[in-house]
């Protein structure tokens, strides 16, 4: 078991760079699903591996041995190594659990505060009196598109429709769940933090494509996103009347590498050259095999531990 658990712990360092490369070559919607699946599977597998490292060392504690009816500790190696690994794994689990809980609480609090600031009026669109140009998709039971009066003044009617279509795509696709899944998973393994920026880009690009399809004009969608981002950037620090702060957990058309997104829209294709798409699919296929291996080794290590427990209990019963 002690050898198998290292596969889920080390796999993220190999899989994350591959996932980033595959996401760049895949259509944005497929990239978002791939990045989310990679983050969740690797987070669960690595966390399970840490738990499996804790159990053998914990079996040296008399209360644990009594609870499990164990005659001997569950170890196939030197006791000192087993105990040290258990202590390190336990410390990491506590740290990760604390960070995960704090991040989830912070996200929930930010969203609740934002919903309270926007108010409970009916309708999809919530207009906030604020001279700072901003617009974002506020998720919830009845999602809202929040836009400031400053942003409405910065765009023309057609550009506003394109911007609203972008934010509407975030709400309909429940993109906030993808984002939260990846960002919370990042607290379970340090390598997974490198997926936070790519998932935001993939989700923004997905909404960009949806907006372009909704208005029927890719150039209009690109112009709306570009002008909205420029307006928000120029007003930054400009002394506009303060309004409710945008929660970090929401997605907005003005976020991320806007020039790159505008160039992708003006390029006229969603997923890039065919050769890049084929490469992306090949990498994604290999990546899915890595995820299966990570999950299988974690399950195999758990099965080995269960076998050791049964053997120790059998020895105890025999005596």
PDB file of N, CA and C in Angstrom, residues 68-145:
ATOM      1  N   UNK A  68     -10.408  -0.566  16.338  1.00  0.00           N
ATOM      2  CA  UNK A  68     -10.341  -1.446  15.177  1.00  0.00           C
ATOM      3  C   UNK A  68     -10.123  -2.908  15.517  1.00  0.00           C
ATOM      4  N   UNK A  69     -10.046  -3.210  16.818  1.00  0.00           N
ATOM      5  CA  UNK A  69      -9.816  -4.585  17.278  1.00  0.00           C
ATOM      6  C   UNK A  69      -8.542  -5.147  16.649  1.00  0.00           C
ATOM      7  N   UNK A  70      -7.473  -4.367  16.698  1.00  0.00           N
ATOM      8  CA  UNK A  70      -6.210  -4.739  16.071  1.00  0.00           C
ATOM      9  C   UNK A  70      -5.232  -5.259  17.123  1.00  0.00           C
ATOM     10  N   UNK A  71      -4.581  -6.368  16.795  1.00  0.00           N
ATOM     11  CA  UNK A  71      -3.548  -6.903  17.676  1.00  0.00           C
ATOM     12  C   UNK A  71      -2.226  -6.187  17.438  1.00  0.00           C
ATOM     13  N   UNK A  72      -1.922  -5.889  16.180  1.00  0.00           N
ATOM     14  CA  UNK A  72      -0.670  -5.250  15.816  1.00  0.00           C
ATOM     15  C   UNK A  72      -0.956  -4.014  14.963  1.00  0.00           C
ATOM     16  N   UNK A  73      -0.063  -3.034  14.958  1.00  0.00           N
ATOM     17  CA  UNK A  73      -0.240  -1.859  14.101  1.00  0.00           C
ATOM     18  C   UNK A  73      -0.256  -2.259  12.628  1.00  0.00           C
ATOM     19  N   UNK A  74      -0.906  -1.450  11.839  1.00  0.00           N
ATOM     20  CA  UNK A  74      -1.019  -1.709  10.397  1.00  0.00           C
ATOM     21  C   UNK A  74       0.174  -1.091   9.690  1.00  0.00           C
ATOM     22  N   UNK A  75       1.249  -1.845   9.582  1.00  0.00           N
ATOM     23  CA  UNK A  75       2.426  -1.329   8.901  1.00  0.00           C
ATOM     24  C   UNK A  75       3.179  -2.456   8.227  1.00  0.00           C
ATOM     25  N   UNK A  76       3.687  -2.132   7.023  1.00  0.00           N
ATOM     26  CA  UNK A  76       4.523  -3.097   6.306  1.00  0.00           C
ATOM     27  C   UNK A  76       5.958  -2.601   6.224  1.00  0.00           C
ATOM     28  N   UNK A  77       6.267  -1.514   6.934  1.00  0.00           N
ATOM     29  CA  UNK A  77       7.605  -0.932   6.887  1.00  0.00           C
ATOM     30  C   UNK A  77       8.075  -0.575   8.270  1.00  0.00           C
ATOM     31  N   UNK A  78       9.190   0.143   8.364  1.00  0.00           N
ATOM     32  CA  UNK A  78       9.715   0.557   9.670  1.00  0.00           C
ATOM     33  C   UNK A  78       8.701   1.413  10.424  1.00  0.00           C
ATOM     34  N   UNK A  79       8.465   1.136  11.702  1.00  0.00           N
ATOM     35  CA  UNK A  79       7.484   1.908  12.472  1.00  0.00           C
ATOM     36  C   UNK A  79       7.771   3.409  12.479  1.00  0.00           C
ATOM     37  N   UNK A  80       9.053   3.782  12.603  1.00  0.00           N
ATOM     38  CA  UNK A  80       9.377   5.204  12.661  1.00  0.00           C
ATOM     39  C   UNK A  80       8.959   5.914  11.373  1.00  0.00           C
ATOM     40  N   UNK A  81       9.227   5.268  10.231  1.00  0.00           N
ATOM     41  CA  UNK A  81       8.847   5.869   8.946  1.00  0.00           C
ATOM     42  C   UNK A  81       7.335   5.975   8.837  1.00  0.00           C
ATOM     43  N   UNK A  82       6.635   4.928   9.260  1.00  0.00           N
ATOM     44  CA  UNK A  82       5.178   4.921   9.184  1.00  0.00           C
ATOM     45  C   UNK A  82       4.569   6.031  10.017  1.00  0.00           C
ATOM     46  N   UNK A  83       5.082   6.213  11.221  1.00  0.00           N
ATOM     47  CA  UNK A  83       4.540   7.238  12.111  1.00  0.00           C
ATOM     48  C   UNK A  83       4.846   8.641  11.580  1.00  0.00           C
ATOM     49  N   UNK A  84       6.064   8.851  11.109  1.00  0.00           N
ATOM     50  CA  UNK A  84       6.421  10.169  10.568  1.00  0.00           C
ATOM     51  C   UNK A  84       5.557  10.519   9.357  1.00  0.00           C
ATOM     52  N   UNK A  85       5.372   9.559   8.457  1.00  0.00           N
ATOM     53  CA  UNK A  85       4.518   9.800   7.286  1.00  0.00           C
ATOM     54  C   UNK A  85       3.089  10.100   7.707  1.00  0.00           C
ATOM     55  N   UNK A  86       2.615   9.396   8.720  1.00  0.00           N
ATOM     56  CA  UNK A  86       1.253   9.628   9.202  1.00  0.00           C
ATOM     57  C   UNK A  86       1.113  11.036   9.781  1.00  0.00           C
ATOM     58  N   UNK A  87       2.118  11.485  10.535  1.00  0.00           N
ATOM     59  CA  UNK A  87       2.069  12.818  11.109  1.00  0.00           C
ATOM     60  C   UNK A  87       2.081  13.896  10.020  1.00  0.00           C
ATOM     61  N   UNK A  88       2.955  13.707   9.027  1.00  0.00           N
ATOM     62  CA  UNK A  88       3.019  14.685   7.932  1.00  0.00           C
ATOM     63  C   UNK A  88       1.716  14.710   7.136  1.00  0.00           C
ATOM     64  N   UNK A  89       1.206  13.506   6.822  1.00  0.00           N
ATOM     65  CA  UNK A  89      -0.043  13.434   6.061  1.00  0.00           C
ATOM     66  C   UNK A  89      -1.199  14.023   6.854  1.00  0.00           C
ATOM     67  N   UNK A  90      -1.233  13.756   8.163  1.00  0.00           N
ATOM     68  CA  UNK A  90      -2.295  14.314   8.994  1.00  0.00           C
ATOM     69  C   UNK A  90      -2.235  15.823   9.057  1.00  0.00           C
ATOM     70  N   UNK A  91      -1.013  16.362   9.163  1.00  0.00           N
ATOM     71  CA  UNK A  91      -0.874  17.816   9.194  1.00  0.00           C
ATOM     72  C   UNK A  91      -1.346  18.440   7.881  1.00  0.00           C
ATOM     73  N   UNK A  92      -1.009  17.799   6.770  1.00  0.00           N
ATOM     74  CA  UNK A  92      -1.457  18.318   5.477  1.00  0.00           C
ATOM     75  C   UNK A  92      -2.970  18.247   5.344  1.00  0.00           C
ATOM     76  N   UNK A  93      -3.565  17.165   5.822  1.00  0.00           N
ATOM     77  CA  UNK A  93      -5.025  17.037   5.746  1.00  0.00           C
ATOM     78  C   UNK A  93      -5.710  18.127   6.561  1.00  0.00           C
ATOM     79  N   UNK A  94      -5.197  18.380   7.755  1.00  0.00           N
ATOM     80  CA  UNK A  94      -5.789  19.425   8.592  1.00  0.00           C
ATOM     81  C   UNK A  94      -5.642  20.790   7.927  1.00  0.00           C
ATOM     82  N   UNK A  95      -4.464  21.041   7.370  1.00  0.00           N
ATOM     83  CA  UNK A  95      -4.230  22.327   6.700  1.00  0.00           C
ATOM     84  C   UNK A  95      -5.157  22.486   5.498  1.00  0.00           C
ATOM     85  N   UNK A  96      -5.251  21.440   4.675  1.00  0.00           N
ATOM     86  CA  UNK A  96      -6.106  21.509   3.494  1.00  0.00           C
ATOM     87  C   UNK A  96      -7.577  21.660   3.878  1.00  0.00           C
ATOM     88  N   UNK A  97      -8.000  20.923   4.896  1.00  0.00           N
ATOM     89  CA  UNK A  97      -9.396  21.013   5.323  1.00  0.00           C
ATOM     90  C   UNK A  97      -9.717  22.410   5.836  1.00  0.00           C
ATOM     91  N   UNK A  98      -8.794  23.000   6.590  1.00  0.00           N
ATOM     92  CA  UNK A  98      -9.015  24.351   7.094  1.00  0.00           C
ATOM     93  C   UNK A  98      -9.100  25.373   5.970  1.00  0.00           C
ATOM     94  N   UNK A  99      -8.176  25.270   5.003  1.00  0.00           N
ATOM     95  CA  UNK A  99      -8.183  26.205   3.874  1.00  0.00           C
ATOM     96  C   UNK A  99      -9.438  26.030   3.023  1.00  0.00           C
ATOM     97  N   UNK A 100      -9.838  24.784   2.825  1.00  0.00           N
ATOM     98  CA  UNK A 100     -11.034  24.495   2.025  1.00  0.00           C
ATOM     99  C   UNK A 100     -12.277  25.054   2.700  1.00  0.00           C
ATOM    100  N   UNK A 101     -12.399  24.846   3.994  1.00  0.00           N
ATOM    101  CA  UNK A 101     -13.559  25.337   4.735  1.00  0.00           C
ATOM    102  C   UNK A 101     -13.595  26.865   4.728  1.00  0.00           C
ATOM    103  N   UNK A 102     -12.438  27.488   4.951  1.00  0.00           N
ATOM    104  CA  UNK A 102     -12.390  28.953   4.966  1.00  0.00           C
ATOM    105  C   UNK A 102     -12.745  29.528   3.602  1.00  0.00           C
ATOM    106  N   UNK A 103     -12.240  28.904   2.524  1.00  0.00           N
ATOM    107  CA  UNK A 103     -12.533  29.405   1.177  1.00  0.00           C
ATOM    108  C   UNK A 103     -14.012  29.252   0.844  1.00  0.00           C
ATOM    109  N   UNK A 104     -14.600  28.116   1.211  1.00  0.00           N
ATOM    110  CA  UNK A 104     -16.025  27.902   0.944  1.00  0.00           C
ATOM    111  C   UNK A 104     -16.876  28.903   1.722  1.00  0.00           C
ATOM    112  N   UNK A 105     -16.510  29.157   2.969  1.00  0.00           N
ATOM    113  CA  UNK A 105     -17.258  30.123   3.781  1.00  0.00           C
ATOM    114  C   UNK A 105     -17.113  31.531   3.215  1.00  0.00           C
ATOM    115  N   UNK A 106     -15.901  31.879   2.788  1.00  0.00           N
ATOM    116  CA  UNK A 106     -15.659  33.213   2.232  1.00  0.00           C
ATOM    117  C   UNK A 106     -16.470  33.412   0.941  1.00  0.00           C
ATOM    118  N   UNK A 107     -16.503  32.396   0.095  1.00  0.00           N
ATOM    119  CA  UNK A 107     -17.262  32.492  -1.150  1.00  0.00           C
ATOM    120  C   UNK A 107     -18.747  32.654  -0.879  1.00  0.00           C
ATOM    121  N   UNK A 108     -19.255  31.847   0.044  1.00  0.00           N
ATOM    122  CA  UNK A 108     -20.677  31.932   0.378  1.00  0.00           C
ATOM    123  C   UNK A 108     -21.028  33.297   0.954  1.00  0.00           C
ATOM    124  N   UNK A 109     -20.165  33.819   1.828  1.00  0.00           N
ATOM    125  CA  UNK A 109     -20.415  35.125   2.438  1.00  0.00           C
ATOM    126  C   UNK A 109     -20.386  36.234   1.391  1.00  0.00           C
ATOM    127  N   UNK A 110     -19.407  36.191   0.480  1.00  0.00           N
ATOM    128  CA  UNK A 110     -19.308  37.215  -0.561  1.00  0.00           C
ATOM    129  C   UNK A 110     -20.545  37.223  -1.461  1.00  0.00           C
ATOM    130  N   UNK A 111     -21.000  36.040  -1.851  1.00  0.00           N
ATOM    131  CA  UNK A 111     -22.173  35.956  -2.725  1.00  0.00           C
ATOM    132  C   UNK A 111     -23.426  36.429  -2.003  1.00  0.00           C
ATOM    133  N   UNK A 112     -23.557  36.070  -0.737  1.00  0.00           N
ATOM    134  CA  UNK A 112     -24.729  36.490   0.027  1.00  0.00           C
ATOM    135  C   UNK A 112     -24.731  38.008   0.187  1.00  0.00           C
ATOM    136  N   UNK A 113     -23.565  38.585   0.449  1.00  0.00           N
ATOM    137  CA  UNK A 113     -23.469  40.040   0.594  1.00  0.00           C
ATOM    138  C   UNK A 113     -23.809  40.731  -0.723  1.00  0.00           C
ATOM    139  N   UNK A 114     -23.328  40.159  -1.833  1.00  0.00           N
ATOM    140  CA  UNK A 114     -23.604  40.765  -3.140  1.00  0.00           C
ATOM    141  C   UNK A 114     -25.090  40.695  -3.472  1.00  0.00           C
ATOM    142  N   UNK A 115     -25.733  39.570  -3.156  1.00  0.00           N
ATOM    143  CA  UNK A 115     -27.172  39.466  -3.424  1.00  0.00           C
ATOM    144  C   UNK A 115     -27.951  40.464  -2.585  1.00  0.00           C
ATOM    145  N   UNK A 116     -27.523  40.655  -1.335  1.00  0.00           N
ATOM    146  CA  UNK A 116     -28.198  41.634  -0.493  1.00  0.00           C
ATOM    147  C   UNK A 116     -28.024  43.049  -1.003  1.00  0.00           C
ATOM    148  N   UNK A 117     -26.844  43.359  -1.540  1.00  0.00           N
ATOM    149  CA  UNK A 117     -26.586  44.705  -2.052  1.00  0.00           C
ATOM    150  C   UNK A 117     -27.378  44.985  -3.317  1.00  0.00           C
ATOM    151  N   UNK A 118     -27.529  43.956  -4.153  1.00  0.00           N
ATOM    152  CA  UNK A 118     -28.265  44.135  -5.407  1.00  0.00           C
ATOM    153  C   UNK A 118     -29.753  44.280  -5.142  1.00  0.00           C
ATOM    154  N   UNK A 119     -30.253  43.549  -4.148  1.00  0.00           N
ATOM    155  CA  UNK A 119     -31.678  43.622  -3.838  1.00  0.00           C
ATOM    156  C   UNK A 119     -32.438  42.477  -4.473  1.00  0.00           C
ATOM    157  N   UNK A 120     -33.678  42.338  -4.071  1.00  0.00           N
ATOM    158  CA  UNK A 120     -34.485  41.197  -4.515  1.00  0.00           C
ATOM    159  C   UNK A 120     -35.532  41.542  -5.543  1.00  0.00           C
ATOM    160  N   UNK A 121     -35.312  42.571  -6.329  1.00  0.00           N
ATOM    161  CA  UNK A 121     -36.291  42.941  -7.345  1.00  0.00           C
ATOM    162  C   UNK A 121     -36.374  41.868  -8.411  1.00  0.00           C
ATOM    163  N   UNK A 122     -37.545  41.786  -9.050  1.00  0.00           N
ATOM    164  CA  UNK A 122     -37.749  40.781 -10.088  1.00  0.00           C
ATOM    165  C   UNK A 122     -37.012  41.179 -11.359  1.00  0.00           C
ATOM    166  N   UNK A 123     -36.809  40.191 -12.208  1.00  0.00           N
ATOM    167  CA  UNK A 123     -36.180  40.447 -13.497  1.00  0.00           C
ATOM    168  C   UNK A 123     -34.767  39.922 -13.564  1.00  0.00           C
ATOM    169  N   UNK A 124     -34.332  39.643 -14.776  1.00  0.00           N
ATOM    170  CA  UNK A 124     -33.007  39.092 -14.988  1.00  0.00           C
ATOM    171  C   UNK A 124     -31.915  40.135 -14.782  1.00  0.00           C
ATOM    172  N   UNK A 125     -32.211  41.384 -15.091  1.00  0.00           N
ATOM    173  CA  UNK A 125     -31.209  42.447 -15.063  1.00  0.00           C
ATOM    174  C   UNK A 125     -31.344  43.289 -13.800  1.00  0.00           C
ATOM    175  N   UNK A 126     -30.227  43.493 -13.127  1.00  0.00           N
ATOM    176  CA  UNK A 126     -30.193  44.355 -11.949  1.00  0.00           C
ATOM    177  C   UNK A 126     -29.244  45.508 -12.243  1.00  0.00           C
ATOM    178  N   UNK A 127     -29.777  46.716 -12.309  1.00  0.00           N
ATOM    179  CA  UNK A 127     -28.978  47.905 -12.600  1.00  0.00           C
ATOM    180  C   UNK A 127     -28.595  48.571 -11.281  1.00  0.00           C
ATOM    181  N   UNK A 128     -27.293  48.758 -11.079  1.00  0.00           N
ATOM    182  CA  UNK A 128     -26.770  49.360  -9.857  1.00  0.00           C
ATOM    183  C   UNK A 128     -26.294  50.778 -10.174  1.00  0.00           C
ATOM    184  N   UNK A 129     -26.687  51.738  -9.356  1.00  0.00           N
ATOM    185  CA  UNK A 129     -26.248  53.130  -9.557  1.00  0.00           C
ATOM    186  C   UNK A 129     -24.793  53.243  -9.101  1.00  0.00           C
ATOM    187  N   UNK A 130     -23.914  53.247 -10.057  1.00  0.00           N
ATOM    188  CA  UNK A 130     -22.474  53.293  -9.777  1.00  0.00           C
ATOM    189  C   UNK A 130     -21.802  53.826 -11.030  1.00  0.00           C
ATOM    190  N   UNK A 131     -20.988  54.867 -10.873  1.00  0.00           N
ATOM    191  CA  UNK A 131     -20.337  55.462 -12.040  1.00  0.00           C
ATOM    192  C   UNK A 131     -19.210  54.586 -12.578  1.00  0.00           C
ATOM    193  N   UNK A 132     -18.767  53.601 -11.794  1.00  0.00           N
ATOM    194  CA  UNK A 132     -17.709  52.703 -12.270  1.00  0.00           C
ATOM    195  C   UNK A 132     -18.290  51.684 -13.244  1.00  0.00           C
ATOM    196  N   UNK A 133     -17.721  51.534 -14.445  1.00  0.00           N
ATOM    197  CA  UNK A 133     -18.235  50.550 -15.401  1.00  0.00           C
ATOM    198  C   UNK A 133     -17.956  49.123 -14.912  1.00  0.00           C
ATOM    199  N   UNK A 134     -19.009  48.334 -14.775  1.00  0.00           N
ATOM    200  CA  UNK A 134     -18.847  46.946 -14.353  1.00  0.00           C
ATOM    201  C   UNK A 134     -20.091  46.162 -14.728  1.00  0.00           C
ATOM    202  N   UNK A 135     -19.917  44.869 -14.941  1.00  0.00           N
ATOM    203  CA  UNK A 135     -21.038  43.971 -15.223  1.00  0.00           C
ATOM    204  C   UNK A 135     -20.568  42.560 -14.912  1.00  0.00           C
ATOM    205  N   UNK A 136     -21.440  41.776 -14.313  1.00  0.00           N
ATOM    206  CA  UNK A 136     -21.070  40.402 -13.981  1.00  0.00           C
ATOM    207  C   UNK A 136     -22.324  39.552 -13.783  1.00  0.00           C
ATOM    208  N   UNK A 137     -22.125  38.252 -13.805  1.00  0.00           N
ATOM    209  CA  UNK A 137     -23.208  37.292 -13.603  1.00  0.00           C
ATOM    210  C   UNK A 137     -23.203  36.875 -12.138  1.00  0.00           C
ATOM    211  N   UNK A 138     -24.287  37.184 -11.422  1.00  0.00           N
ATOM    212  CA  UNK A 138     -24.410  36.853 -10.008  1.00  0.00           C
ATOM    213  C   UNK A 138     -25.234  35.584  -9.871  1.00  0.00           C
ATOM    214  N   UNK A 139     -24.608  34.442  -9.537  1.00  0.00           N
ATOM    215  CA  UNK A 139     -25.348  33.185  -9.473  1.00  0.00           C
ATOM    216  C   UNK A 139     -26.256  33.120  -8.257  1.00  0.00           C
ATOM    217  N   UNK A 140     -27.187  32.199  -8.300  1.00  0.00           N
ATOM    218  CA  UNK A 140     -28.124  32.005  -7.205  1.00  0.00           C
ATOM    219  C   UNK A 140     -29.332  31.243  -7.699  1.00  0.00           C
ATOM    220  N   UNK A 141     -30.314  31.112  -6.805  1.00  0.00           N
ATOM    221  CA  UNK A 141     -31.533  30.391  -7.196  1.00  0.00           C
ATOM    222  C   UNK A 141     -32.173  31.053  -8.407  1.00  0.00           C
ATOM    223  N   UNK A 142     -32.179  32.359  -8.429  1.00  0.00           N
ATOM    224  CA  UNK A 142     -32.602  33.105  -9.623  1.00  0.00           C
ATOM    225  C   UNK A 142     -31.445  34.030  -9.981  1.00  0.00           C
ATOM    226  N   UNK A 143     -30.589  33.564 -10.857  1.00  0.00           N
ATOM    227  CA  UNK A 143     -29.390  34.313 -11.212  1.00  0.00           C
ATOM    228  C   UNK A 143     -29.719  35.678 -11.791  1.00  0.00           C
ATOM    229  N   UNK A 144     -28.844  36.629 -11.569  1.00  0.00           N
ATOM    230  CA  UNK A 144     -29.063  37.988 -12.056  1.00  0.00           C
ATOM    231  C   UNK A 144     -27.851  38.454 -12.849  1.00  0.00           C
ATOM    232  N   UNK A 145     -28.096  39.288 -13.836  1.00  0.00           N
ATOM    233  CA  UNK A 145     -27.037  40.009 -14.527  1.00  0.00           C
ATOM    234  C   UNK A 145     -26.946  41.378 -13.877  1.00  0.00           C
TER     235      UNK A 145
END
